Each structure stands twice: as structure tokens, then as C-alpha cells.
mmCIF file of C-alpha atoms in Angstrom:
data_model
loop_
_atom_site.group_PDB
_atom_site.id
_atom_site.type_symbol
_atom_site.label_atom_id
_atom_site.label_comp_id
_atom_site.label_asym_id
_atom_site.label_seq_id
_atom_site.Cartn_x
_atom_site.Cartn_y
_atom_site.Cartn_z
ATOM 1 C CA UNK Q 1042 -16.309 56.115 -24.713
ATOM 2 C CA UNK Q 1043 -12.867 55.757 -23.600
ATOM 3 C CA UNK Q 1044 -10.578 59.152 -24.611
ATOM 4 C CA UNK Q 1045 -8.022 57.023 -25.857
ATOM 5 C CA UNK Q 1046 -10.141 55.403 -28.300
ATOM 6 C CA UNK Q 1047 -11.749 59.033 -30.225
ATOM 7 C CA UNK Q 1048 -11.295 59.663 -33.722
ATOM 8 C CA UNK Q 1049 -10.396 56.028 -34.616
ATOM 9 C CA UNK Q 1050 -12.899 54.418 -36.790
ATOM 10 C CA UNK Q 1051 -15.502 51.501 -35.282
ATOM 11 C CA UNK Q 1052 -13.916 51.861 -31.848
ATOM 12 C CA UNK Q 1053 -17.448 52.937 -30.307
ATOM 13 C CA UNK Q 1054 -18.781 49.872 -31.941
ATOM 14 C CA UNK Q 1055 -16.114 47.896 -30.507
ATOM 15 C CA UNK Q 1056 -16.637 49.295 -27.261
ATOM 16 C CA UNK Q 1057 -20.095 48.470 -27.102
ATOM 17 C CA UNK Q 1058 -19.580 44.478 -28.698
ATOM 18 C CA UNK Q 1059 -16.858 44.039 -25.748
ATOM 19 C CA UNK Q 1060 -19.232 45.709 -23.252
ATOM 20 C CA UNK Q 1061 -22.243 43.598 -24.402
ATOM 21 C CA UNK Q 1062 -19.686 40.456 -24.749
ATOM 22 C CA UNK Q 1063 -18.788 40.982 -20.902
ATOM 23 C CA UNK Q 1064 -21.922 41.635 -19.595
ATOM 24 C CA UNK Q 1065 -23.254 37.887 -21.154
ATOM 25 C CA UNK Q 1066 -23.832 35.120 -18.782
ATOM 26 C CA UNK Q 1067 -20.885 32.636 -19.182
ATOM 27 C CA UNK Q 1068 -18.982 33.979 -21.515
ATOM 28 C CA UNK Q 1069 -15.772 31.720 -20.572
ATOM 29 C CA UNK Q 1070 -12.685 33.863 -19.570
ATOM 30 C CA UNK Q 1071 -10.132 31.346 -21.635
ATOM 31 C CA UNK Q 1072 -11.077 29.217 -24.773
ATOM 32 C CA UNK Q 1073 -11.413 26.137 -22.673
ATOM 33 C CA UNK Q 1074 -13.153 27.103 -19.074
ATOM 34 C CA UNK Q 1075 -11.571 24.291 -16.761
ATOM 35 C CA UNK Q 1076 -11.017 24.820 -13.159
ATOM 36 C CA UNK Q 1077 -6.790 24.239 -12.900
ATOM 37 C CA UNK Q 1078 -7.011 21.929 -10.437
ATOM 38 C CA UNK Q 1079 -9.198 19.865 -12.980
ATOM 39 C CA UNK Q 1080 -6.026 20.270 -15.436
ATOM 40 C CA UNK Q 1081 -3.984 19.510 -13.550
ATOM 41 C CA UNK Q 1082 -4.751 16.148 -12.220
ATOM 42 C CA UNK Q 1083 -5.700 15.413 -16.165
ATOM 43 C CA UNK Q 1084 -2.280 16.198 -17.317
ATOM 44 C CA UNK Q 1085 -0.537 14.263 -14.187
ATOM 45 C CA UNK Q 1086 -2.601 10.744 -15.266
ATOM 46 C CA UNK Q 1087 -1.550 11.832 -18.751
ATOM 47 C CA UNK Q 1088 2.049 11.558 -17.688
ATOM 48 C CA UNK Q 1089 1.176 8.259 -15.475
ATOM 49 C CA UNK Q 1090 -0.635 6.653 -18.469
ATOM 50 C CA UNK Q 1091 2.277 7.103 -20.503
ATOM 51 C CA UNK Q 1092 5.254 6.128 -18.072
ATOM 52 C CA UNK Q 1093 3.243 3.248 -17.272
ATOM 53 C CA UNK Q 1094 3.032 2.365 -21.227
ATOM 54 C CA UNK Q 1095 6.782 2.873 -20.997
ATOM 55 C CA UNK Q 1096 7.314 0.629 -18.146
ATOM 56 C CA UNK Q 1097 5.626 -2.045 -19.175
ATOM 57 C CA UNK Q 1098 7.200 -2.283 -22.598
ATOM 58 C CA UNK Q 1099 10.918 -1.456 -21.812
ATOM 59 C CA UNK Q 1100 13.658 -4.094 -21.955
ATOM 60 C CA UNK Q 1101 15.560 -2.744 -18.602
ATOM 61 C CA UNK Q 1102 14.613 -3.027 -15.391
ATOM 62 C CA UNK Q 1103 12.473 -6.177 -15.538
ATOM 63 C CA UNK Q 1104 13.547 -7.278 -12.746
ATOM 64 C CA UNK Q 1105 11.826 -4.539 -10.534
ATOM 65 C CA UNK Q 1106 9.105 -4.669 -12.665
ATOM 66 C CA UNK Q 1107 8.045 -7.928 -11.541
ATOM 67 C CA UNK Q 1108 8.398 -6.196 -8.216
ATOM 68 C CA UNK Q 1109 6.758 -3.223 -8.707
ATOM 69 C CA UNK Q 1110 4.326 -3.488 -12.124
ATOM 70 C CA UNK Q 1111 2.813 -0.296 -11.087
ATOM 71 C CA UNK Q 1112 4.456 3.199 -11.624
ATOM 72 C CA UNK Q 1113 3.934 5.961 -8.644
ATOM 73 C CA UNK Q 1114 4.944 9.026 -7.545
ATOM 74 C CA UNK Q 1115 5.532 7.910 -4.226
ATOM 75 C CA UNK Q 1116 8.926 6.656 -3.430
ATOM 76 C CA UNK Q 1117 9.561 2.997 -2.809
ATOM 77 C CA UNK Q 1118 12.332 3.688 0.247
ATOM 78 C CA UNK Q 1119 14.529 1.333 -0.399
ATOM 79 C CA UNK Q 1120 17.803 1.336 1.600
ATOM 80 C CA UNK Q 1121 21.083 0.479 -1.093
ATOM 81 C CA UNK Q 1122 21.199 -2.915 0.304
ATOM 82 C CA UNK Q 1123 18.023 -4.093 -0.595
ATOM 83 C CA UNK Q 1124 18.815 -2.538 -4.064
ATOM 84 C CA UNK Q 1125 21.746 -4.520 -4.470
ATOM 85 C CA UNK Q 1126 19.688 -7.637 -3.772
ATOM 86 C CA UNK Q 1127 16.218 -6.525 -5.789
ATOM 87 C CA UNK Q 1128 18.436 -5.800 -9.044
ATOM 88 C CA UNK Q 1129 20.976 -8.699 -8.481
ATOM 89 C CA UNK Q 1130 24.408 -6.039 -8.706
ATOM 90 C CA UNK Q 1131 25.430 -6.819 -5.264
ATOM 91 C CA UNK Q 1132 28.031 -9.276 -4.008
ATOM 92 C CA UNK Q 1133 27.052 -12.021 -5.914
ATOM 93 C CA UNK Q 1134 29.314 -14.471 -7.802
ATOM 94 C CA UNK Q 1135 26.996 -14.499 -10.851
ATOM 95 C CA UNK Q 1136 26.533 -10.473 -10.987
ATOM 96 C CA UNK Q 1137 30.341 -10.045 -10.215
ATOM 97 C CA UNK Q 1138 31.694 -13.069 -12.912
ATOM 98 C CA UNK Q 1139 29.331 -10.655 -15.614
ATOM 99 C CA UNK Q 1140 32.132 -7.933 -15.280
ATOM 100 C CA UNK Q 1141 34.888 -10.207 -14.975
ATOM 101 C CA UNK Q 1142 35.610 -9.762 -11.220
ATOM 102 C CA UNK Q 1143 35.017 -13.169 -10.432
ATOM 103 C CA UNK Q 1144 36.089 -16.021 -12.765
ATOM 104 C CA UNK Q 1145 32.943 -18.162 -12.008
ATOM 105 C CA UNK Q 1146 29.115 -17.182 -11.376
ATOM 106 C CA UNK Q 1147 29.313 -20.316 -9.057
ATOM 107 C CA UNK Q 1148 29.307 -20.063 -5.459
ATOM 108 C CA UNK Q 1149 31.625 -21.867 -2.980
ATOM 109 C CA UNK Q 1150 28.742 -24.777 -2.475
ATOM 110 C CA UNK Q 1151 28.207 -25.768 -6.151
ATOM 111 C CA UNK Q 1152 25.190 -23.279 -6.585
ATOM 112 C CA UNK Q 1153 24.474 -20.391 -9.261
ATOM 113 C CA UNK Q 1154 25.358 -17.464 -6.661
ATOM 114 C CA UNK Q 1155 22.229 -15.385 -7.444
ATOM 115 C CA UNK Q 1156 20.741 -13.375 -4.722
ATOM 116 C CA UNK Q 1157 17.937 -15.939 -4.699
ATOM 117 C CA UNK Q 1158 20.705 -18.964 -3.950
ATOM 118 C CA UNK Q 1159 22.379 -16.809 -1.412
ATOM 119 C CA UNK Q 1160 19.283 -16.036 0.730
ATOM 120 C CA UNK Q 1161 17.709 -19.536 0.305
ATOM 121 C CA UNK Q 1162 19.882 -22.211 -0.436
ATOM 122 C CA UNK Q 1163 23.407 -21.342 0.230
ATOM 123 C CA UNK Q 1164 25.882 -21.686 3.037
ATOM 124 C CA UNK Q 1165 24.136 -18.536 5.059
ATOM 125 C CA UNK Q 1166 21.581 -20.635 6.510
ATOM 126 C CA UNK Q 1167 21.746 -18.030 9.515
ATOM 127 C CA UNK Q 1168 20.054 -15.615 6.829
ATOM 128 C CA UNK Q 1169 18.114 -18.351 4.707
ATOM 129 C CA UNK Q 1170 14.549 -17.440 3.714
ATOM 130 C CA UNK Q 1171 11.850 -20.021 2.228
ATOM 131 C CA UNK Q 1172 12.680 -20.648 -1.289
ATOM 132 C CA UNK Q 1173 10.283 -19.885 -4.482
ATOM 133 C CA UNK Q 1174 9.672 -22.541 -6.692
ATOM 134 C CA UNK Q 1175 11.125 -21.328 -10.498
ATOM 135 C CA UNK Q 1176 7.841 -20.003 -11.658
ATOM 136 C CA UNK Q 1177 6.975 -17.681 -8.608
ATOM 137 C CA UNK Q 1178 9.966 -16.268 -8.233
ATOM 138 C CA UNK Q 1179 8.625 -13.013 -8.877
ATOM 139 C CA UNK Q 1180 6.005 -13.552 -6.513
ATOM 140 C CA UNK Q 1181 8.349 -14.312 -3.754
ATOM 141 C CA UNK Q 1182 10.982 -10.994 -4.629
ATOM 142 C CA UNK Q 1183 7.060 -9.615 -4.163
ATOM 143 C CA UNK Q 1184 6.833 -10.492 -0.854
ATOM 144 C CA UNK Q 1185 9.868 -10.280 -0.018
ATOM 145 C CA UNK Q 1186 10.321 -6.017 -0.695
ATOM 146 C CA UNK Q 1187 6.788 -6.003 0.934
ATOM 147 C CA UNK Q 1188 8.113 -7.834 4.015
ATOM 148 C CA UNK Q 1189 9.901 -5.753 7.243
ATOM 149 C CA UNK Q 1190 11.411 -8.978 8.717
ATOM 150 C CA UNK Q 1191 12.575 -10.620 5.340
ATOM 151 C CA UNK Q 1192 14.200 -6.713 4.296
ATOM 152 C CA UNK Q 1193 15.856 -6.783 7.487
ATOM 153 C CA UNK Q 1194 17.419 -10.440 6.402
ATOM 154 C CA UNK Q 1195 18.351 -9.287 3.137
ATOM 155 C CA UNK Q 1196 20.176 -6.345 4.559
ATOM 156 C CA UNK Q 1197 21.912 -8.801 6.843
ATOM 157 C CA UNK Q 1198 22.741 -10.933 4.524
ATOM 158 C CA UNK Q 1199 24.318 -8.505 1.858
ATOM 159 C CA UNK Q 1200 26.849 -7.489 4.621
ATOM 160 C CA UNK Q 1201 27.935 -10.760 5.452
ATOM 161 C CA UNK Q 1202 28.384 -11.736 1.837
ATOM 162 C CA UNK Q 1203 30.327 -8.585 1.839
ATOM 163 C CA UNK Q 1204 32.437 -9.072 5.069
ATOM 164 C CA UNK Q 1205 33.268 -12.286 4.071
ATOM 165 C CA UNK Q 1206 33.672 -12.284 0.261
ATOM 166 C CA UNK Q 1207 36.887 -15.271 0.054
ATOM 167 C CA UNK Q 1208 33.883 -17.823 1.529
ATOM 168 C CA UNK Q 1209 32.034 -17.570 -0.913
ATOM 169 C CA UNK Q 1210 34.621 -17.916 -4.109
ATOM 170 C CA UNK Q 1211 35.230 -21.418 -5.414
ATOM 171 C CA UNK Q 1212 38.525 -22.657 -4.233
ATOM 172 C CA UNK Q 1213 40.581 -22.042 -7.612
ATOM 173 C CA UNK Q 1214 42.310 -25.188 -6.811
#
């Protein structure tokens, strides 16, 4: 028996239960044996689970999340121009009229200018892209992010729109 231990009552006894208790065959070192690894990964689709839940049923940021449905720890690498185009705040009459720095959402050519109008059916043919019909548009902003050559257009085409803001104003007159 342990020194420390003599001339306390039931100590030997407890000694001996603890000695038995660790000499037992799987007597689990926690209250719930599970390698940490194991925990891990349960907690982390826990937390997935849950932000997807959130995702889904938020009212911000549909607009990416007809792009990407899917949550992921892995980044998307998107450079800032594509992000001006994907969520619609770039240089676009109809983002810009929202906080009153353009009087009219309309584009110099009679259109809506939404980034869709701008990279399909506007005055930027140079930069135009095929365009969606109304209910695949989500489809096509899709296939666009997923797309090397059509990201490369976008990125184009947001610095021409910005370059040459005044040709794409209505004429006030």
C-alpha cells in the first residue's frame, strides 16, 4: 500500500478496487472510448450539416447560392472581379441606381444593365457570352464560375464597364 495512503480508513480497499479496475480488459480510459480522429471528423460534418441547413434557408446571398448550393471548406478563388459580377455590386446601372449613384438601372441601349445584359446582350459585344433563357439563369451563372475562358471574359468585361463608365449611362437629355 502506498505510504501516503496509511491510517486513512478504506484506502487499502480502494487500492485494491482501482488495481483490480486497471488490470480489467477494456476498461475505457474516458467515459466515451472514441479514437479523436473519429471525433473529430463527427463534429466537423456536425458543423457542415448545420451551415448547410443555414445556407439553404437564409434570405442573403441567394444569388451565390444558386451558384454554389453546396457549403465547403475549400475556398472558391474567386478574383474581386468575378465577385462583382457573381453578386451583381459591380459597375452596373441597375446595382449602382439601388444606392442612388445612377438615376436609372437602364443602360445606354434601352436594356436593364444587370451583369447578365452587360455580358450578353449589351453594347460589349467584344465581351458577349451566350445568353440564358429566364429560367436557367442560374444554370448559366453555373457554368459560367465553372468556366476558365468565360471568367476570363467576365474579368474583361468588368474593366471595360469600369474604364468607360459615361458609355454606358443614358444620355440625360
Amino acid at each position: 500500500m502506498d505510504q501516503s495512503h496509511a491510517g486513512y480508513i478504506g484506502n487499502k480497499e480502494a487500492d485494491i478496487l482501482a488495481k483490480e479496475a486497471a488490470e480489467k480488459e477494456n476498461f475505457p480510459k474516458t467515459p466515451l472510448e472514441f479514437p479523436k480522429s473519429f471525433i473529430k471528423t463527427f463534429l466537423l460534418q456536425k458543423m457542415l450539416a448545420t451551415w448547410q441547413m443555414a445556407w439553404d434557408d437564409g434570405d442573403t446571398g441567394r444569388l451565390i447560392h444558386n451558384i454554389i448550393p453546396k457549403v465547403s471548406l475549400q475556398p472558391i478563388n474567386w478574383t474581386r472581379t468575378e465577385v462583382l459580377f457573381f453578386t451583381g455590386h459591380g459597375p452596373f446601372s441597375s446595382f449602382l441606381q439601388r444606392f442612388n449613384l445612377a438615376e436609372t438601372s437602364f443602360c445606354s441601349c434601352g436594356g436593364i444593365g444587370t451583369p447578365i445584359h452587360c455580358a450578353t446582350a449589351c453594347l460589349t459585344t467584344s465581351y458577349h457570352m451566350a445568353p440564358p433563357s429566364q429560367q436557367h439563369q442560374s444554370v448559366w451563372f453555373r457554368s459560367v464560375a465553372n468556366n476558365s475562358t468565360s471568367r476570363r471574359k467576365i474579368h474583361n468585361l468588368l474593366h471595360f464597364l469600369q474604364r468607360e463608365t459615361s458609355l454606358f449611362r443614358p444620355d440625360p437629355n
